Amino acid sequence: MIQMTHFAVYPRPTKKDADPSVRLRAAEYVRMSTDHQQYSIVNQSAAIALYAAAHNLGIVRSFVDGGKTGVTIKRRRGLQDLLDVVDSGVADFGVVIVYDVSRWGRFPDADESAHYEFVCKRAGISVRYCAEQFENDNSPTSNLLKALKRTMASEFSRELGVKVSTGQRRLASMGFWQGGFPPFGMQRQLIDQNGNPKGVLKLGQWKTITTDRVVLIPGPPAAVATVKLAFELYTNGNKSRPEIAEILNKAKRFRGRVPWTIQTLRDLFLDPLYKGAYAYGKYETRDHSSRRLGWDKWLVREHAFPAVVSDKQWNQARKRIREEIKPLVDSEMLEGLRRLWKRKGRLNSNLINEARDIPSAVAYNHHFGGINQAYKLIGYPLPKDYSFINAISFSRRIGGQVCDEICHGVESLGGTAEKLPTRNMLLLNREVTVHVSICKGWIRPNLTPLWRLLLGREPAADVLIVGRLLPPSNSILDFFVFPAVSQVRGVWSARARDNDPILDLYRSDDLGAFIESFARVSIRGPIA
């Protein structure tokens, strides 16, 4: 038996609904975050089923978003699928039943949920709310109440966020760990409301009783010993971070299973947790993006957890780190490079990384756009041609611009475009993956330029786009668009014209036709 925590008062059936010979096909949309049991998937579906039975509606499709926040449509596959079916113009239902107005979402902009309802209506599909006290008939009263409900849903989300943030900051100020994985060398200990230990939480385990709390304690012993050794080598041993990383990695004292780097060592030496202090609120999240805040804006609770190293040793490490990562000045960096040249008689990345008085080779590369640029500025003769590094950087930048052009073009035609984590990988219309590659031509004396198209043995995406750069201007000459089904694989040599007929079959001067193939237009016009 389904136990309902909330009962809806349904509108009276209309004459059309009451006619047993008329039975409309309907789809349900249900969403649950974690706010109320009233909004569980089971309760929503049960209420919708009762409403459908009372109004002669047959539910033929179900779109579900379980455990999804309502403040954004991202990662809500159920709502996305519903809108795709509606936009296709071939939906096999004429009604969408939703529990109440807030199930569309608790968007910061209340008009967003109104937009999704309008998308359904524009396709000739009516929307009904089974738990609202009004009929969704587009009357002034209905529209006014829906606008009020949407605003209330948005305000509820905002107030809830403020309450959660305030509660978390209060608990953090008391020294309780606020979720997330513990840092290396620490582990989570569960305590009851009186502060008595209840056990150590393992990976994947979380507290289940609301009155319990979580604190951090040092552990496991091997990890704690590694942390202490790193601090000892850095403060008392006066070792550099590259030297410490080499020592720890050779001894196979990894950070979990990951070898140490100068960056991970920097994070280790700057984390106040190792002196027992809890720094909370390091990041600020707005519009689903986060940025790191300055030290002065952190909430710090001193002596919140047992310390792994002393305050004195941690402060020594922090002071040295801050001296090493102070803002870089062009003149100081170049002068340091000149001193190293004079001292060693030559320059290379290994010598730069080993030097204690100048930044790393990576820093020079990022700061000057390439280490060869720094060499040129001090007059050092380049031992080898580093232009290929700049060519790679330029090709990546052009590839990103092509991806932006494809996304903008598809979205302007009603489709959807999403950038995936893999470089230059796109997902178009939530169905087709596209990988963009840029190929730089080889200039051959007394011969036409030549391009080598690296297509791989297996397709990396549903469609591979290869853009050819025309030397020496480095402008886009044309594109090859290879669908995975083409079976064109391996390495191909291509000239500006008169190539293998197979290559010419997939060549195009621009991506206009490709982009237009992803246009999404409903075959149903708007309701008159």
PDB file of N, CA, C and O in Angstrom, residues 394-418:
ATOM      1  N   PHE A 394      48.643  27.229 -31.221  1.00  0.00           N
ATOM      2  CA  PHE A 394      47.791  27.942 -32.183  1.00  0.00           C
ATOM      3  C   PHE A 394      46.699  27.027 -32.717  1.00  0.00           C
ATOM      4  O   PHE A 394      45.541  27.426 -32.844  1.00  0.00           O
ATOM      5  N   SER A 395      47.050  25.774 -33.034  1.00  0.00           N
ATOM      6  CA  SER A 395      46.062  24.832 -33.556  1.00  0.00           C
ATOM      7  C   SER A 395      44.958  24.570 -32.546  1.00  0.00           C
ATOM      8  O   SER A 395      43.783  24.471 -32.897  1.00  0.00           O
ATOM      9  N   ARG A 396      45.324  24.459 -31.257  1.00  0.00           N
ATOM     10  CA  ARG A 396      44.312  24.246 -30.228  1.00  0.00           C
ATOM     11  C   ARG A 396      43.376  25.444 -30.130  1.00  0.00           C
ATOM     12  O   ARG A 396      42.166  25.286 -29.938  1.00  0.00           O
ATOM     13  N   ARG A 397      43.942  26.635 -30.262  1.00  0.00           N
ATOM     14  CA  ARG A 397      43.105  27.830 -30.186  1.00  0.00           C
ATOM     15  C   ARG A 397      42.139  27.887 -31.366  1.00  0.00           C
ATOM     16  O   ARG A 397      40.958  28.215 -31.201  1.00  0.00           O
ATOM     17  N   ILE A 398      42.630  27.570 -32.579  1.00  0.00           N
ATOM     18  CA  ILE A 398      41.760  27.561 -33.757  1.00  0.00           C
ATOM     19  C   ILE A 398      40.683  26.491 -33.615  1.00  0.00           C
ATOM     20  O   ILE A 398      39.513  26.697 -33.952  1.00  0.00           O
ATOM     21  N   GLY A 399      41.065  25.308 -33.077  1.00  0.00           N
ATOM     22  CA  GLY A 399      40.087  24.246 -32.864  1.00  0.00           C
ATOM     23  C   GLY A 399      38.977  24.682 -31.928  1.00  0.00           C
ATOM     24  O   GLY A 399      37.794  24.382 -32.145  1.00  0.00           O
ATOM     25  N   GLY A 400      39.346  25.411 -30.872  1.00  0.00           N
ATOM     26  CA  GLY A 400      38.329  25.935 -29.955  1.00  0.00           C
ATOM     27  C   GLY A 400      37.397  26.914 -30.631  1.00  0.00           C
ATOM     28  O   GLY A 400      36.183  26.931 -30.376  1.00  0.00           O
ATOM     29  N   GLN A 401      37.940  27.744 -31.533  1.00  0.00           N
ATOM     30  CA  GLN A 401      37.105  28.702 -32.260  1.00  0.00           C
ATOM     31  C   GLN A 401      36.134  27.991 -33.200  1.00  0.00           C
ATOM     32  O   GLN A 401      34.972  28.401 -33.333  1.00  0.00           O
ATOM     33  N   VAL A 402      36.601  26.924 -33.841  1.00  0.00           N
ATOM     34  CA  VAL A 402      35.708  26.150 -34.717  1.00  0.00           C
ATOM     35  C   VAL A 402      34.588  25.516 -33.891  1.00  0.00           C
ATOM     36  O   VAL A 402      33.414  25.510 -34.302  1.00  0.00           O
ATOM     37  N   CYS A 403      34.926  24.993 -32.721  1.00  0.00           N
ATOM     38  CA  CYS A 403      33.892  24.411 -31.851  1.00  0.00           C
ATOM     39  C   CYS A 403      32.863  25.464 -31.452  1.00  0.00           C
ATOM     40  O   CYS A 403      31.653  25.195 -31.449  1.00  0.00           O
ATOM     41  N   ASP A 404      33.337  26.661 -31.111  1.00  0.00           N
ATOM     42  CA  ASP A 404      32.411  27.744 -30.749  1.00  0.00           C
ATOM     43  C   ASP A 404      31.496  28.093 -31.929  1.00  0.00           C
ATOM     44  O   ASP A 404      30.303  28.340 -31.750  1.00  0.00           O
ATOM     45  N   GLU A 405      32.062  28.097 -33.143  1.00  0.00           N
ATOM     46  CA  GLU A 405      31.266  28.407 -34.335  1.00  0.00           C
ATOM     47  C   GLU A 405      30.183  27.349 -34.558  1.00  0.00           C
ATOM     48  O   GLU A 405      29.031  27.673 -34.874  1.00  0.00           O
ATOM     49  N   ILE A 406      30.539  26.071 -34.377  1.00  0.00           N
ATOM     50  CA  ILE A 406      29.563  24.996 -34.558  1.00  0.00           C
ATOM     51  C   ILE A 406      28.459  25.115 -33.512  1.00  0.00           C
ATOM     52  O   ILE A 406      27.264  25.022 -33.835  1.00  0.00           O
ATOM     53  N   CYS A 407      28.831  25.327 -32.247  1.00  0.00           N
ATOM     54  CA  CYS A 407      27.830  25.434 -31.179  1.00  0.00           C
ATOM     55  C   CYS A 407      26.885  26.592 -31.430  1.00  0.00           C
ATOM     56  O   CYS A 407      25.660  26.452 -31.309  1.00  0.00           O
ATOM     57  N   HIS A 408      27.443  27.741 -31.784  1.00  0.00           N
ATOM     58  CA  HIS A 408      26.598  28.921 -32.032  1.00  0.00           C
ATOM     59  C   HIS A 408      25.665  28.684 -33.215  1.00  0.00           C
ATOM     60  O   HIS A 408      24.474  29.039 -33.175  1.00  0.00           O
ATOM     61  N   GLY A 409      26.188  28.056 -34.272  1.00  0.00           N
ATOM     62  CA  GLY A 409      25.359  27.824 -35.453  1.00  0.00           C
ATOM     63  C   GLY A 409      24.226  26.848 -35.192  1.00  0.00           C
ATOM     64  O   GLY A 409      23.088  27.071 -35.597  1.00  0.00           O
ATOM     65  N   VAL A 410      24.523  25.741 -34.483  1.00  0.00           N
ATOM     66  CA  VAL A 410      23.494  24.747 -34.190  1.00  0.00           C
ATOM     67  C   VAL A 410      22.422  25.336 -33.275  1.00  0.00           C
ATOM     68  O   VAL A 410      21.220  25.141 -33.486  1.00  0.00           O
ATOM     69  N   GLU A 411      22.849  26.060 -32.245  1.00  0.00           N
ATOM     70  CA  GLU A 411      21.881  26.650 -31.307  1.00  0.00           C
ATOM     71  C   GLU A 411      21.016  27.706 -31.984  1.00  0.00           C
ATOM     72  O   GLU A 411      19.835  27.842 -31.662  1.00  0.00           O
ATOM     73  N   SER A 412      21.582  28.469 -32.927  1.00  0.00           N
ATOM     74  CA  SER A 412      20.788  29.480 -33.624  1.00  0.00           C
ATOM     75  C   SER A 412      19.721  28.865 -34.521  1.00  0.00           C
ATOM     76  O   SER A 412      18.750  29.529 -34.895  1.00  0.00           O
ATOM     77  N   LEU A 413      19.880  27.573 -34.855  1.00  0.00           N
ATOM     78  CA  LEU A 413      18.905  26.873 -35.691  1.00  0.00           C
ATOM     79  C   LEU A 413      17.954  26.003 -34.868  1.00  0.00           C
ATOM     80  O   LEU A 413      17.258  25.165 -35.414  1.00  0.00           O
ATOM     81  N   GLY A 414      17.965  26.206 -33.553  1.00  0.00           N
ATOM     82  CA  GLY A 414      17.027  25.488 -32.698  1.00  0.00           C
ATOM     83  C   GLY A 414      17.554  24.201 -32.112  1.00  0.00           C
ATOM     84  O   GLY A 414      16.836  23.531 -31.364  1.00  0.00           O
ATOM     85  N   GLY A 415      18.781  23.825 -32.422  1.00  0.00           N
ATOM     86  CA  GLY A 415      19.349  22.609 -31.871  1.00  0.00           C
ATOM     87  C   GLY A 415      20.050  22.875 -30.557  1.00  0.00           C
ATOM     88  O   GLY A 415      20.062  23.997 -30.039  1.00  0.00           O
ATOM     89  N   THR A 416      20.671  21.844 -30.013  1.00  0.00           N
ATOM     90  CA  THR A 416      21.417  21.976 -28.769  1.00  0.00           C
ATOM     91  C   THR A 416      22.861  21.567 -29.013  1.00  0.00           C
ATOM     92  O   THR A 416      23.143  20.684 -29.825  1.00  0.00           O
ATOM     93  N   ALA A 417      23.777  22.222 -28.327  1.00  0.00           N
ATOM     94  CA  ALA A 417      25.202  21.937 -28.467  1.00  0.00           C
ATOM     95  C   ALA A 417      25.848  22.033 -27.099  1.00  0.00           C
ATOM     96  O   ALA A 417      25.612  22.981 -26.359  1.00  0.00           O
ATOM     97  N   GLU A 418      26.653  21.029 -26.773  1.00  0.00           N
ATOM     98  CA  GLU A 418      27.295  20.970 -25.456  1.00  0.00           C
ATOM     99  C   GLU A 418      28.751  20.576 -25.646  1.00  0.00           C
ATOM    100  O   GLU A 418      29.065  19.655 -26.382  1.00  0.00           O
TER     101      GLU A 418
END
